[in-house]
Amino acid sequence: MSRELAKEARRRQLIEATIDGIARKGFTELKIADVAAEAGLSVGIVNFYFKSKDALLIATFKHLVEDYEQHMQAILAKAGKSAAAQLDAMIEADFARTHANRKQVTVWYAFWGETRWRPEFLKLCADLSTSFQKATTETFQALIDEGGYQGLDAGLIARGFNAMIDGLWLDMLLNPKQTDRDTAKASVRAFLAGLFPREFGSKAAPANGNAAA
């Protein structure tokens, strides 16, 4: 392994330890020593790669955002080309076990809760929200055009779709026995079935699944 690859692997190890630490201890209570303990490394090594706790947290949030975007793009690339197939793939990606689990959702909400006081976090969240709103609006517009639907506003539907996914993530965190991944996916598809019955009407039935772990 080259020096640069080894350095990147160490940074990734520390970021993963930070994610574990936030999920375990909470955002404000996390200390550099906790990250070092999670990673099985010394505090000095953490400080060598990240000059401050803020620098480590920003890198961790950037990692979460980039990982989510790559995950979404990989799922969409394997889906059918129709707008309905793309939207269905978005739902599957958003509630995949790898990303819609208790640890990941806890950490996302920890960062979201800090955006009011940390402009770096706010910008990352705003950029991701703007990008996803644009992508979903374009996909809903394509679905409206493909299906010949009239009187529907793609931008408003996209905003409701995105807000519903965020809300269901929170519901899985707060009420994991009532809202699991399958229930969440069925809820989104039921919303879409009311607007696009031909494409989503047969997919709206709720399913029983395992709660977010």
mmCIF file with all atom_site columns, C-alpha atoms in Angstrom:
data_model
loop_
_atom_site.group_PDB
_atom_site.id
_atom_site.type_symbol
_atom_site.label_atom_id
_atom_site.label_alt_id
_atom_site.label_comp_id
_atom_site.label_asym_id
_atom_site.label_entity_id
_atom_site.label_seq_id
_atom_site.pdbx_PDB_ins_code
_atom_site.Cartn_x
_atom_site.Cartn_y
_atom_site.Cartn_z
_atom_site.occupancy
_atom_site.B_iso_or_equiv
_atom_site.pdbx_formal_charge
_atom_site.auth_seq_id
_atom_site.auth_comp_id
_atom_site.auth_asym_id
_atom_site.auth_atom_id
_atom_site.pdbx_PDB_model_num
ATOM 1   C CA . MET A 1 1   ? 0.000   0.000  0.000   1.00 0.00 ? 1   MET A CA 1
ATOM 2   C CA . SER A 1 2   ? 1.357   3.418  -0.949  1.00 0.00 ? 2   SER A CA 1
ATOM 3   C CA . ARG A 1 3   ? 1.848   6.120  1.654   1.00 0.00 ? 3   ARG A CA 1
ATOM 4   C CA . GLU A 1 4   ? -1.117  8.119  0.307   1.00 0.00 ? 4   GLU A CA 1
ATOM 5   C CA . LEU A 1 5   ? -3.429  5.097  0.368   1.00 0.00 ? 5   LEU A CA 1
ATOM 6   C CA . ALA A 1 6   ? -2.294  4.259  3.898   1.00 0.00 ? 6   ALA A CA 1
ATOM 7   C CA . LYS A 1 7   ? -2.939  7.850  4.959   1.00 0.00 ? 7   LYS A CA 1
ATOM 8   C CA . GLU A 1 8   ? -6.425  7.803  3.439   1.00 0.00 ? 8   GLU A CA 1
ATOM 9   C CA . ALA A 1 9   ? -7.176  4.466  5.109   1.00 0.00 ? 9   ALA A CA 1
ATOM 10  C CA . ARG A 1 10  ? -6.186  5.912  8.487   1.00 0.00 ? 10  ARG A CA 1
ATOM 11  C CA . ARG A 1 11  ? -8.365  8.972  7.939   1.00 0.00 ? 11  ARG A CA 1
ATOM 12  C CA . ARG A 1 12  ? -11.268 6.700  7.033   1.00 0.00 ? 12  ARG A CA 1
ATOM 13  C CA . GLN A 1 13  ? -10.660 4.643  10.176  1.00 0.00 ? 13  GLN A CA 1
ATOM 14  C CA . LEU A 1 14  ? -10.849 7.781  12.323  1.00 0.00 ? 14  LEU A CA 1
ATOM 15  C CA . ILE A 1 15  ? -13.987 9.007  10.572  1.00 0.00 ? 15  ILE A CA 1
ATOM 16  C CA . GLU A 1 16  ? -15.689 5.647  11.109  1.00 0.00 ? 16  GLU A CA 1
ATOM 17  C CA . ALA A 1 17  ? -14.643 5.797  14.771  1.00 0.00 ? 17  ALA A CA 1
ATOM 18  C CA . THR A 1 18  ? -16.178 9.275  14.997  1.00 0.00 ? 18  THR A CA 1
ATOM 19  C CA . ILE A 1 19  ? -19.456 7.964  13.574  1.00 0.00 ? 19  ILE A CA 1
ATOM 20  C CA . ASP A 1 20  ? -19.443 5.146  16.139  1.00 0.00 ? 20  ASP A CA 1
ATOM 21  C CA . GLY A 1 21  ? -18.593 7.601  18.900  1.00 0.00 ? 21  GLY A CA 1
ATOM 22  C CA . ILE A 1 22  ? -21.408 10.010 18.026  1.00 0.00 ? 22  ILE A CA 1
ATOM 23  C CA . ALA A 1 23  ? -23.892 7.132  17.868  1.00 0.00 ? 23  ALA A CA 1
ATOM 24  C CA . ARG A 1 24  ? -22.695 5.877  21.256  1.00 0.00 ? 24  ARG A CA 1
ATOM 25  C CA . LYS A 1 25  ? -22.113 9.079  23.251  1.00 0.00 ? 25  LYS A CA 1
ATOM 26  C CA . GLY A 1 26  ? -23.915 11.863 21.443  1.00 0.00 ? 26  GLY A CA 1
ATOM 27  C CA . PHE A 1 27  ? -22.559 14.845 19.575  1.00 0.00 ? 27  PHE A CA 1
ATOM 28  C CA . THR A 1 28  ? -21.584 17.326 22.280  1.00 0.00 ? 28  THR A CA 1
ATOM 29  C CA . GLU A 1 29  ? -20.143 14.733 24.664  1.00 0.00 ? 29  GLU A CA 1
ATOM 30  C CA . LEU A 1 30  ? -17.757 13.265 22.102  1.00 0.00 ? 30  LEU A CA 1
ATOM 31  C CA . LYS A 1 31  ? -14.083 13.990 22.763  1.00 0.00 ? 31  LYS A CA 1
ATOM 32  C CA . ILE A 1 32  ? -10.959 13.325 20.716  1.00 0.00 ? 32  ILE A CA 1
ATOM 33  C CA . ALA A 1 33  ? -9.980  10.752 23.352  1.00 0.00 ? 33  ALA A CA 1
ATOM 34  C CA . ASP A 1 34  ? -13.246 8.903  22.674  1.00 0.00 ? 34  ASP A CA 1
ATOM 35  C CA . VAL A 1 35  ? -12.483 8.767  18.960  1.00 0.00 ? 35  VAL A CA 1
ATOM 36  C CA . ALA A 1 36  ? -8.983  7.475  19.681  1.00 0.00 ? 36  ALA A CA 1
ATOM 37  C CA . ALA A 1 37  ? -10.419 4.780  21.956  1.00 0.00 ? 37  ALA A CA 1
ATOM 38  C CA . GLU A 1 38  ? -13.014 3.752  19.342  1.00 0.00 ? 38  GLU A CA 1
ATOM 39  C CA . ALA A 1 39  ? -10.267 3.455  16.715  1.00 0.00 ? 39  ALA A CA 1
ATOM 40  C CA . GLY A 1 40  ? -7.788  1.753  19.060  1.00 0.00 ? 40  GLY A CA 1
ATOM 41  C CA . LEU A 1 41  ? -5.257  4.498  18.412  1.00 0.00 ? 41  LEU A CA 1
ATOM 42  C CA . SER A 1 42  ? -3.551  7.229  20.413  1.00 0.00 ? 42  SER A CA 1
ATOM 43  C CA . VAL A 1 43  ? -4.830  10.784 20.788  1.00 0.00 ? 43  VAL A CA 1
ATOM 44  C CA . GLY A 1 44  ? -1.622  11.937 19.122  1.00 0.00 ? 44  GLY A CA 1
ATOM 45  C CA . ILE A 1 45  ? -2.456  10.056 15.931  1.00 0.00 ? 45  ILE A CA 1
ATOM 46  C CA . VAL A 1 46  ? -5.928  11.604 15.834  1.00 0.00 ? 46  VAL A CA 1
ATOM 47  C CA . ASN A 1 47  ? -4.398  15.056 16.246  1.00 0.00 ? 47  ASN A CA 1
ATOM 48  C CA . PHE A 1 48  ? -1.853  14.319 13.510  1.00 0.00 ? 48  PHE A CA 1
ATOM 49  C CA . TYR A 1 49  ? -4.605  13.679 10.958  1.00 0.00 ? 49  TYR A CA 1
ATOM 50  C CA . PHE A 1 50  ? -7.137  16.203 12.257  1.00 0.00 ? 50  PHE A CA 1
ATOM 51  C CA . LYS A 1 51  ? -5.900  19.380 13.916  1.00 0.00 ? 51  LYS A CA 1
ATOM 52  C CA . SER A 1 52  ? -9.088  19.904 15.923  1.00 0.00 ? 52  SER A CA 1
ATOM 53  C CA . LYS A 1 53  ? -12.374 18.270 16.849  1.00 0.00 ? 53  LYS A CA 1
ATOM 54  C CA . ASP A 1 54  ? -14.156 20.635 14.458  1.00 0.00 ? 54  ASP A CA 1
ATOM 55  C CA . ALA A 1 55  ? -11.935 19.540 11.570  1.00 0.00 ? 55  ALA A CA 1
ATOM 56  C CA . LEU A 1 56  ? -12.688 15.898 12.359  1.00 0.00 ? 56  LEU A CA 1
ATOM 57  C CA . LEU A 1 57  ? -16.437 16.551 12.583  1.00 0.00 ? 57  LEU A CA 1
ATOM 58  C CA . ILE A 1 58  ? -16.505 18.438 9.279   1.00 0.00 ? 58  ILE A CA 1
ATOM 59  C CA . ALA A 1 59  ? -14.598 15.615 7.583   1.00 0.00 ? 59  ALA A CA 1
ATOM 60  C CA . THR A 1 60  ? -17.016 13.104 9.095   1.00 0.00 ? 60  THR A CA 1
ATOM 61  C CA . PHE A 1 61  ? -20.073 14.969 7.858   1.00 0.00 ? 61  PHE A CA 1
ATOM 62  C CA . LYS A 1 62  ? -18.551 15.338 4.389   1.00 0.00 ? 62  LYS A CA 1
ATOM 63  C CA . HIS A 1 63  ? -17.954 11.597 4.404   1.00 0.00 ? 63  HIS A CA 1
ATOM 64  C CA . LEU A 1 64  ? -21.593 10.930 5.320   1.00 0.00 ? 64  LEU A CA 1
ATOM 65  C CA . VAL A 1 65  ? -22.830 13.178 2.520   1.00 0.00 ? 65  VAL A CA 1
ATOM 66  C CA . GLU A 1 66  ? -20.473 11.713 -0.092  1.00 0.00 ? 66  GLU A CA 1
ATOM 67  C CA . ASP A 1 67  ? -21.259 8.152  0.984   1.00 0.00 ? 67  ASP A CA 1
ATOM 68  C CA . TYR A 1 68  ? -25.005 8.821  0.732   1.00 0.00 ? 68  TYR A CA 1
ATOM 69  C CA . GLU A 1 69  ? -24.641 10.379 -2.731  1.00 0.00 ? 69  GLU A CA 1
ATOM 70  C CA . GLN A 1 70  ? -22.506 7.493  -4.003  1.00 0.00 ? 70  GLN A CA 1
ATOM 71  C CA . HIS A 1 71  ? -24.939 4.964  -2.565  1.00 0.00 ? 71  HIS A CA 1
ATOM 72  C CA . MET A 1 72  ? -27.879 6.695  -4.245  1.00 0.00 ? 72  MET A CA 1
ATOM 73  C CA . GLN A 1 73  ? -26.116 6.943  -7.608  1.00 0.00 ? 73  GLN A CA 1
ATOM 74  C CA . ALA A 1 74  ? -25.113 3.269  -7.515  1.00 0.00 ? 74  ALA A CA 1
ATOM 75  C CA . ILE A 1 75  ? -28.729 2.177  -6.895  1.00 0.00 ? 75  ILE A CA 1
ATOM 76  C CA . LEU A 1 76  ? -30.099 4.495  -9.582  1.00 0.00 ? 76  LEU A CA 1
ATOM 77  C CA . ALA A 1 77  ? -27.556 3.262  -12.133 1.00 0.00 ? 77  ALA A CA 1
ATOM 78  C CA . LYS A 1 78  ? -28.885 -0.287 -11.756 1.00 0.00 ? 78  LYS A CA 1
ATOM 79  C CA . ALA A 1 79  ? -32.561 0.736  -12.011 1.00 0.00 ? 79  ALA A CA 1
ATOM 80  C CA . GLY A 1 80  ? -34.704 0.937  -15.114 1.00 0.00 ? 80  GLY A CA 1
ATOM 81  C CA . LYS A 1 81  ? -34.639 4.111  -17.181 1.00 0.00 ? 81  LYS A CA 1
ATOM 82  C CA . SER A 1 82  ? -38.300 5.042  -16.702 1.00 0.00 ? 82  SER A CA 1
ATOM 83  C CA . ALA A 1 83  ? -39.105 7.777  -14.187 1.00 0.00 ? 83  ALA A CA 1
ATOM 84  C CA . ALA A 1 84  ? -41.199 5.356  -12.131 1.00 0.00 ? 84  ALA A CA 1
ATOM 85  C CA . ALA A 1 85  ? -38.314 2.888  -11.928 1.00 0.00 ? 85  ALA A CA 1
ATOM 86  C CA . GLN A 1 86  ? -35.933 5.679  -10.898 1.00 0.00 ? 86  GLN A CA 1
ATOM 87  C CA . LEU A 1 87  ? -38.285 6.866  -8.150  1.00 0.00 ? 87  LEU A CA 1
ATOM 88  C CA . ASP A 1 88  ? -38.781 3.328  -6.902  1.00 0.00 ? 88  ASP A CA 1
ATOM 89  C CA . ALA A 1 89  ? -34.996 2.952  -6.774  1.00 0.00 ? 89  ALA A CA 1
ATOM 90  C CA . MET A 1 90  ? -34.722 6.199  -4.772  1.00 0.00 ? 90  MET A CA 1
ATOM 91  C CA . ILE A 1 91  ? -37.108 4.735  -2.199  1.00 0.00 ? 91  ILE A CA 1
ATOM 92  C CA . GLU A 1 92  ? -35.111 1.515  -1.984  1.00 0.00 ? 92  GLU A CA 1
ATOM 93  C CA . ALA A 1 93  ? -31.854 3.468  -1.647  1.00 0.00 ? 93  ALA A CA 1
ATOM 94  C CA . ASP A 1 94  ? -33.170 5.766  1.075   1.00 0.00 ? 94  ASP A CA 1
ATOM 95  C CA . PHE A 1 95  ? -34.379 2.851  3.176   1.00 0.00 ? 95  PHE A CA 1
ATOM 96  C CA . ALA A 1 96  ? -31.591 0.378  2.482   1.00 0.00 ? 96  ALA A CA 1
ATOM 97  C CA . ARG A 1 97  ? -30.338 -1.414 5.584   1.00 0.00 ? 97  ARG A CA 1
ATOM 98  C CA . THR A 1 98  ? -26.828 -0.023 5.021   1.00 0.00 ? 98  THR A CA 1
ATOM 99  C CA . HIS A 1 99  ? -28.030 3.584  5.385   1.00 0.00 ? 99  HIS A CA 1
ATOM 100 C CA . ALA A 1 100 ? -31.404 3.541  7.140   1.00 0.00 ? 100 ALA A CA 1
ATOM 101 C CA . ASN A 1 101 ? -30.191 1.868  10.315  1.00 0.00 ? 101 ASN A CA 1
ATOM 102 C CA . ARG A 1 102 ? -30.264 3.190  13.858  1.00 0.00 ? 102 ARG A CA 1
ATOM 103 C CA . LYS A 1 103 ? -26.593 4.183  13.977  1.00 0.00 ? 103 LYS A CA 1
ATOM 104 C CA . GLN A 1 104 ? -26.584 6.027  10.653  1.00 0.00 ? 104 GLN A CA 1
ATOM 105 C CA . VAL A 1 105 ? -29.874 7.835  11.279  1.00 0.00 ? 105 VAL A CA 1
ATOM 106 C CA . THR A 1 106 ? -28.775 8.828  14.802  1.00 0.00 ? 106 THR A CA 1
ATOM 107 C CA . VAL A 1 107 ? -25.585 10.389 13.438  1.00 0.00 ? 107 VAL A CA 1
ATOM 108 C CA . TRP A 1 108 ? -27.373 12.186 10.589  1.00 0.00 ? 108 TRP A CA 1
ATOM 109 C CA . TYR A 1 109 ? -29.821 13.771 13.032  1.00 0.00 ? 109 TYR A CA 1
ATOM 110 C CA . ALA A 1 110 ? -26.993 14.705 15.373  1.00 0.00 ? 110 ALA A CA 1
ATOM 111 C CA . PHE A 1 111 ? -25.379 16.714 12.574  1.00 0.00 ? 111 PHE A CA 1
ATOM 112 C CA . TRP A 1 112 ? -28.699 18.175 11.382  1.00 0.00 ? 112 TRP A CA 1
ATOM 113 C CA . GLY A 1 113 ? -29.342 19.365 14.923  1.00 0.00 ? 113 GLY A CA 1
ATOM 114 C CA . GLU A 1 114 ? -26.127 21.397 14.858  1.00 0.00 ? 114 GLU A CA 1
ATOM 115 C CA . THR A 1 115 ? -26.723 23.217 11.567  1.00 0.00 ? 115 THR A CA 1
ATOM 116 C CA . ARG A 1 116 ? -28.215 26.270 13.272  1.00 0.00 ? 116 ARG A CA 1
ATOM 117 C CA . TRP A 1 117 ? -24.918 27.010 15.008  1.00 0.00 ? 117 TRP A CA 1
ATOM 118 C CA . ARG A 1 118 ? -22.376 25.626 12.538  1.00 0.00 ? 118 ARG A CA 1
ATOM 119 C CA . PRO A 1 119 ? -22.358 27.244 9.096   1.00 0.00 ? 119 PRO A CA 1
ATOM 120 C CA . GLU A 1 120 ? -20.159 24.476 7.632   1.00 0.00 ? 120 GLU A CA 1
ATOM 121 C CA . PHE A 1 121 ? -22.783 21.866 8.496   1.00 0.00 ? 121 PHE A CA 1
ATOM 122 C CA . LEU A 1 122 ? -25.586 24.097 7.259   1.00 0.00 ? 122 LEU A CA 1
ATOM 123 C CA . LYS A 1 123 ? -23.915 24.542 3.865   1.00 0.00 ? 123 LYS A CA 1
ATOM 124 C CA . LEU A 1 124 ? -23.388 20.799 3.443   1.00 0.00 ? 124 LEU A CA 1
ATOM 125 C CA . CYS A 1 125 ? -27.018 20.122 4.342   1.00 0.00 ? 125 CYS A CA 1
ATOM 126 C CA . ALA A 1 126 ? -28.300 22.919 2.102   1.00 0.00 ? 126 ALA A CA 1
ATOM 127 C CA . ASP A 1 127 ? -26.207 21.751 -0.863  1.00 0.00 ? 127 ASP A CA 1
ATOM 128 C CA . LEU A 1 128 ? -27.412 18.159 -0.475  1.00 0.00 ? 128 LEU A CA 1
ATOM 129 C CA . SER A 1 129 ? -31.030 19.289 -0.087  1.00 0.00 ? 129 SER A CA 1
ATOM 130 C CA . THR A 1 130 ? -30.836 21.537 -3.151  1.00 0.00 ? 130 THR A CA 1
ATOM 131 C CA . SER A 1 131 ? -29.233 18.780 -5.230  1.00 0.00 ? 131 SER A CA 1
ATOM 132 C CA . PHE A 1 132 ? -31.792 16.174 -4.194  1.00 0.00 ? 132 PHE A CA 1
ATOM 133 C CA . GLN A 1 133 ? -34.705 18.575 -4.687  1.00 0.00 ? 133 GLN A CA 1
ATOM 134 C CA . LYS A 1 134 ? -33.494 19.307 -8.221  1.00 0.00 ? 134 LYS A CA 1
ATOM 135 C CA . ALA A 1 135 ? -33.025 15.624 -9.060  1.00 0.00 ? 135 ALA A CA 1
ATOM 136 C CA . THR A 1 136 ? -36.388 14.526 -7.685  1.00 0.00 ? 136 THR A CA 1
ATOM 137 C CA . THR A 1 137 ? -38.210 17.442 -9.314  1.00 0.00 ? 137 THR A CA 1
ATOM 138 C CA . GLU A 1 138 ? -36.763 16.461 -12.693 1.00 0.00 ? 138 GLU A CA 1
ATOM 139 C CA . THR A 1 139 ? -37.732 12.830 -12.148 1.00 0.00 ? 139 THR A CA 1
ATOM 140 C CA . PHE A 1 140 ? -41.276 13.694 -11.099 1.00 0.00 ? 140 PHE A CA 1
ATOM 141 C CA . GLN A 1 141 ? -41.624 15.974 -14.111 1.00 0.00 ? 141 GLN A CA 1
ATOM 142 C CA . ALA A 1 142 ? -40.521 13.086 -16.324 1.00 0.00 ? 142 ALA A CA 1
ATOM 143 C CA . LEU A 1 143 ? -43.087 10.829 -14.625 1.00 0.00 ? 143 LEU A CA 1
ATOM 144 C CA . ILE A 1 144 ? -45.828 13.407 -15.172 1.00 0.00 ? 144 ILE A CA 1
ATOM 145 C CA . ASP A 1 145 ? -44.872 13.691 -18.838 1.00 0.00 ? 145 ASP A CA 1
ATOM 146 C CA . GLU A 1 146 ? -44.538 9.937  -19.373 1.00 0.00 ? 146 GLU A CA 1
ATOM 147 C CA . GLY A 1 147 ? -47.895 9.240  -17.742 1.00 0.00 ? 147 GLY A CA 1
ATOM 148 C CA . GLY A 1 148 ? -49.732 12.161 -19.326 1.00 0.00 ? 148 GLY A CA 1
ATOM 149 C CA . TYR A 1 149 ? -50.838 13.491 -15.926 1.00 0.00 ? 149 TYR A CA 1
ATOM 150 C CA . GLN A 1 150 ? -52.402 16.941 -15.742 1.00 0.00 ? 150 GLN A CA 1
ATOM 151 C CA . GLY A 1 151 ? -52.478 19.581 -13.017 1.00 0.00 ? 151 GLY A CA 1
ATOM 152 C CA . LEU A 1 152 ? -49.545 18.251 -11.017 1.00 0.00 ? 152 LEU A CA 1
ATOM 153 C CA . ASP A 1 153 ? -46.637 20.406 -9.807  1.00 0.00 ? 153 ASP A CA 1
ATOM 154 C CA . ALA A 1 154 ? -43.426 18.370 -9.918  1.00 0.00 ? 154 ALA A CA 1
ATOM 155 C CA . GLY A 1 155 ? -41.584 20.734 -7.559  1.00 0.00 ? 155 GLY A CA 1
ATOM 156 C CA . LEU A 1 156 ? -44.242 20.548 -4.856  1.00 0.00 ? 156 LEU A CA 1
ATOM 157 C CA . ILE A 1 157 ? -44.519 16.775 -5.148  1.00 0.00 ? 157 ILE A CA 1
ATOM 158 C CA . ALA A 1 158 ? -40.733 16.448 -4.912  1.00 0.00 ? 158 ALA A CA 1
ATOM 159 C CA . ARG A 1 159 ? -40.676 18.617 -1.789  1.00 0.00 ? 159 ARG A CA 1
ATOM 160 C CA . GLY A 1 160 ? -43.339 16.468 -0.146  1.00 0.00 ? 160 GLY A CA 1
ATOM 161 C CA . PHE A 1 161 ? -41.548 13.277 -1.201  1.00 0.00 ? 161 PHE A CA 1
ATOM 162 C CA . ASN A 1 162 ? -38.225 14.433 0.270   1.00 0.00 ? 162 ASN A CA 1
ATOM 163 C CA . ALA A 1 163 ? -39.837 15.714 3.479   1.00 0.00 ? 163 ALA A CA 1
ATOM 164 C CA . MET A 1 164 ? -41.677 12.414 3.913   1.00 0.00 ? 164 MET A CA 1
ATOM 165 C CA . ILE A 1 165 ? -38.435 10.444 3.672   1.00 0.00 ? 165 ILE A CA 1
ATOM 166 C CA . ASP A 1 166 ? -36.753 12.690 6.265   1.00 0.00 ? 166 ASP A CA 1
ATOM 167 C CA . GLY A 1 167 ? -39.782 12.337 8.542   1.00 0.00 ? 167 GLY A CA 1
ATOM 168 C CA . LEU A 1 168 ? -39.841 8.564  8.219   1.00 0.00 ? 168 LEU A CA 1
ATOM 169 C CA . TRP A 1 169 ? -36.137 8.406  9.072   1.00 0.00 ? 169 TRP A CA 1
ATOM 170 C CA . LEU A 1 170 ? -36.966 10.323 12.256  1.00 0.00 ? 170 LEU A CA 1
ATOM 171 C CA . ASP A 1 171 ? -39.926 8.033  12.942  1.00 0.00 ? 171 ASP A CA 1
ATOM 172 C CA . MET A 1 172 ? -37.672 4.970  12.614  1.00 0.00 ? 172 MET A CA 1
ATOM 173 C CA . LEU A 1 173 ? -35.351 6.566  15.149  1.00 0.00 ? 173 LEU A CA 1
ATOM 174 C CA . LEU A 1 174 ? -38.076 7.533  17.643  1.00 0.00 ? 174 LEU A CA 1
ATOM 175 C CA . ASN A 1 175 ? -40.562 4.678  17.094  1.00 0.00 ? 175 ASN A CA 1
ATOM 176 C CA . PRO A 1 176 ? -38.566 1.724  15.737  1.00 0.00 ? 176 PRO A CA 1
ATOM 177 C CA . LYS A 1 177 ? -41.237 -0.798 16.797  1.00 0.00 ? 177 LYS A CA 1
ATOM 178 C CA . GLN A 1 178 ? -43.914 1.046  14.826  1.00 0.00 ? 178 GLN A CA 1
ATOM 179 C CA . THR A 1 179 ? -41.933 2.165  11.775  1.00 0.00 ? 179 THR A CA 1
ATOM 180 C CA . ASP A 1 180 ? -39.462 -0.200 10.164  1.00 0.00 ? 180 ASP A CA 1
ATOM 181 C CA . ARG A 1 181 ? -37.878 0.007  6.727   1.00 0.00 ? 181 ARG A CA 1
ATOM 182 C CA . ASP A 1 182 ? -40.632 -1.914 4.966   1.00 0.00 ? 182 ASP A CA 1
ATOM 183 C CA . THR A 1 183 ? -43.377 0.188  6.548   1.00 0.00 ? 183 THR A CA 1
ATOM 184 C CA . ALA A 1 184 ? -41.502 3.348  5.601   1.00 0.00 ? 184 ALA A CA 1
ATOM 185 C CA . LYS A 1 185 ? -41.163 2.261  1.962   1.00 0.00 ? 185 LYS A CA 1
ATOM 186 C CA . ALA A 1 186 ? -44.836 1.289  1.814   1.00 0.00 ? 186 ALA A CA 1
ATOM 187 C CA . SER A 1 187 ? -45.804 4.691  3.247   1.00 0.00 ? 187 SER A CA 1
ATOM 188 C CA . VAL A 1 188 ? -43.908 6.572  0.537   1.00 0.00 ? 188 VAL A CA 1
ATOM 189 C CA . ARG A 1 189 ? -45.358 4.357  -2.184  1.00 0.00 ? 189 ARG A CA 1
ATOM 190 C CA . ALA A 1 190 ? -48.868 4.908  -0.814  1.00 0.00 ? 190 ALA A CA 1
ATOM 191 C CA . PHE A 1 191 ? -48.289 8.659  -1.097  1.00 0.00 ? 191 PHE A CA 1
ATOM 192 C CA . LEU A 1 192 ? -47.145 8.229  -4.694  1.00 0.00 ? 192 LEU A CA 1
ATOM 193 C CA . ALA A 1 193 ? -50.064 5.880  -5.502  1.00 0.00 ? 193 ALA A CA 1
ATOM 194 C CA . GLY A 1 194 ? -52.501 8.697  -4.758  1.00 0.00 ? 194 GLY A CA 1
ATOM 195 C CA . LEU A 1 195 ? -50.829 10.846 -7.410  1.00 0.00 ? 195 LEU A CA 1
ATOM 196 C CA . PHE A 1 196 ? -49.603 8.226  -9.866  1.00 0.00 ? 196 PHE A CA 1
ATOM 197 C CA . PRO A 1 197 ? -51.985 5.263  -9.540  1.00 0.00 ? 197 PRO A CA 1
ATOM 198 C CA . ARG A 1 198 ? -50.905 3.510  -12.723 1.00 0.00 ? 198 ARG A CA 1
ATOM 199 C CA . GLU A 1 199 ? -47.257 3.375  -11.720 1.00 0.00 ? 199 GLU A CA 1
ATOM 200 C CA . PHE A 1 200 ? -47.500 2.954  -7.933  1.00 0.00 ? 200 PHE A CA 1
ATOM 201 C CA . GLY A 1 201 ? -51.014 1.719  -7.145  1.00 0.00 ? 201 GLY A CA 1
ATOM 202 C CA . SER A 1 202 ? -49.934 -1.920 -6.990  1.00 0.00 ? 202 SER A CA 1
ATOM 203 C CA . LYS A 1 203 ? -46.957 -1.116 -4.727  1.00 0.00 ? 203 LYS A CA 1
ATOM 204 C CA . ALA A 1 204 ? -48.767 0.733  -1.961  1.00 0.00 ? 204 ALA A CA 1
ATOM 205 C CA . ALA A 1 205 ? -49.727 -2.224 0.257   1.00 0.00 ? 205 ALA A CA 1
ATOM 206 C CA . PRO A 1 206 ? -47.867 -2.119 3.597   1.00 0.00 ? 206 PRO A CA 1
ATOM 207 C CA . ALA A 1 207 ? -45.381 -4.875 4.332   1.00 0.00 ? 207 ALA A CA 1
ATOM 208 C CA . ASN A 1 208 ? -44.128 -6.382 7.570   1.00 0.00 ? 208 ASN A CA 1
ATOM 209 C CA . GLY A 1 209 ? -40.367 -6.183 8.021   1.00 0.00 ? 209 GLY A CA 1
ATOM 210 C CA . ASN A 1 210 ? -37.603 -5.950 10.565  1.00 0.00 ? 210 ASN A CA 1
ATOM 211 C CA . ALA A 1 211 ? -37.187 -2.775 12.584  1.00 0.00 ? 211 ALA A CA 1
ATOM 212 C CA . ALA A 1 212 ? -34.193 -0.556 11.874  1.00 0.00 ? 212 ALA A CA 1
ATOM 213 C CA . ALA A 1 213 ? -31.210 -2.036 13.661  1.00 0.00 ? 213 ALA A CA 1
#
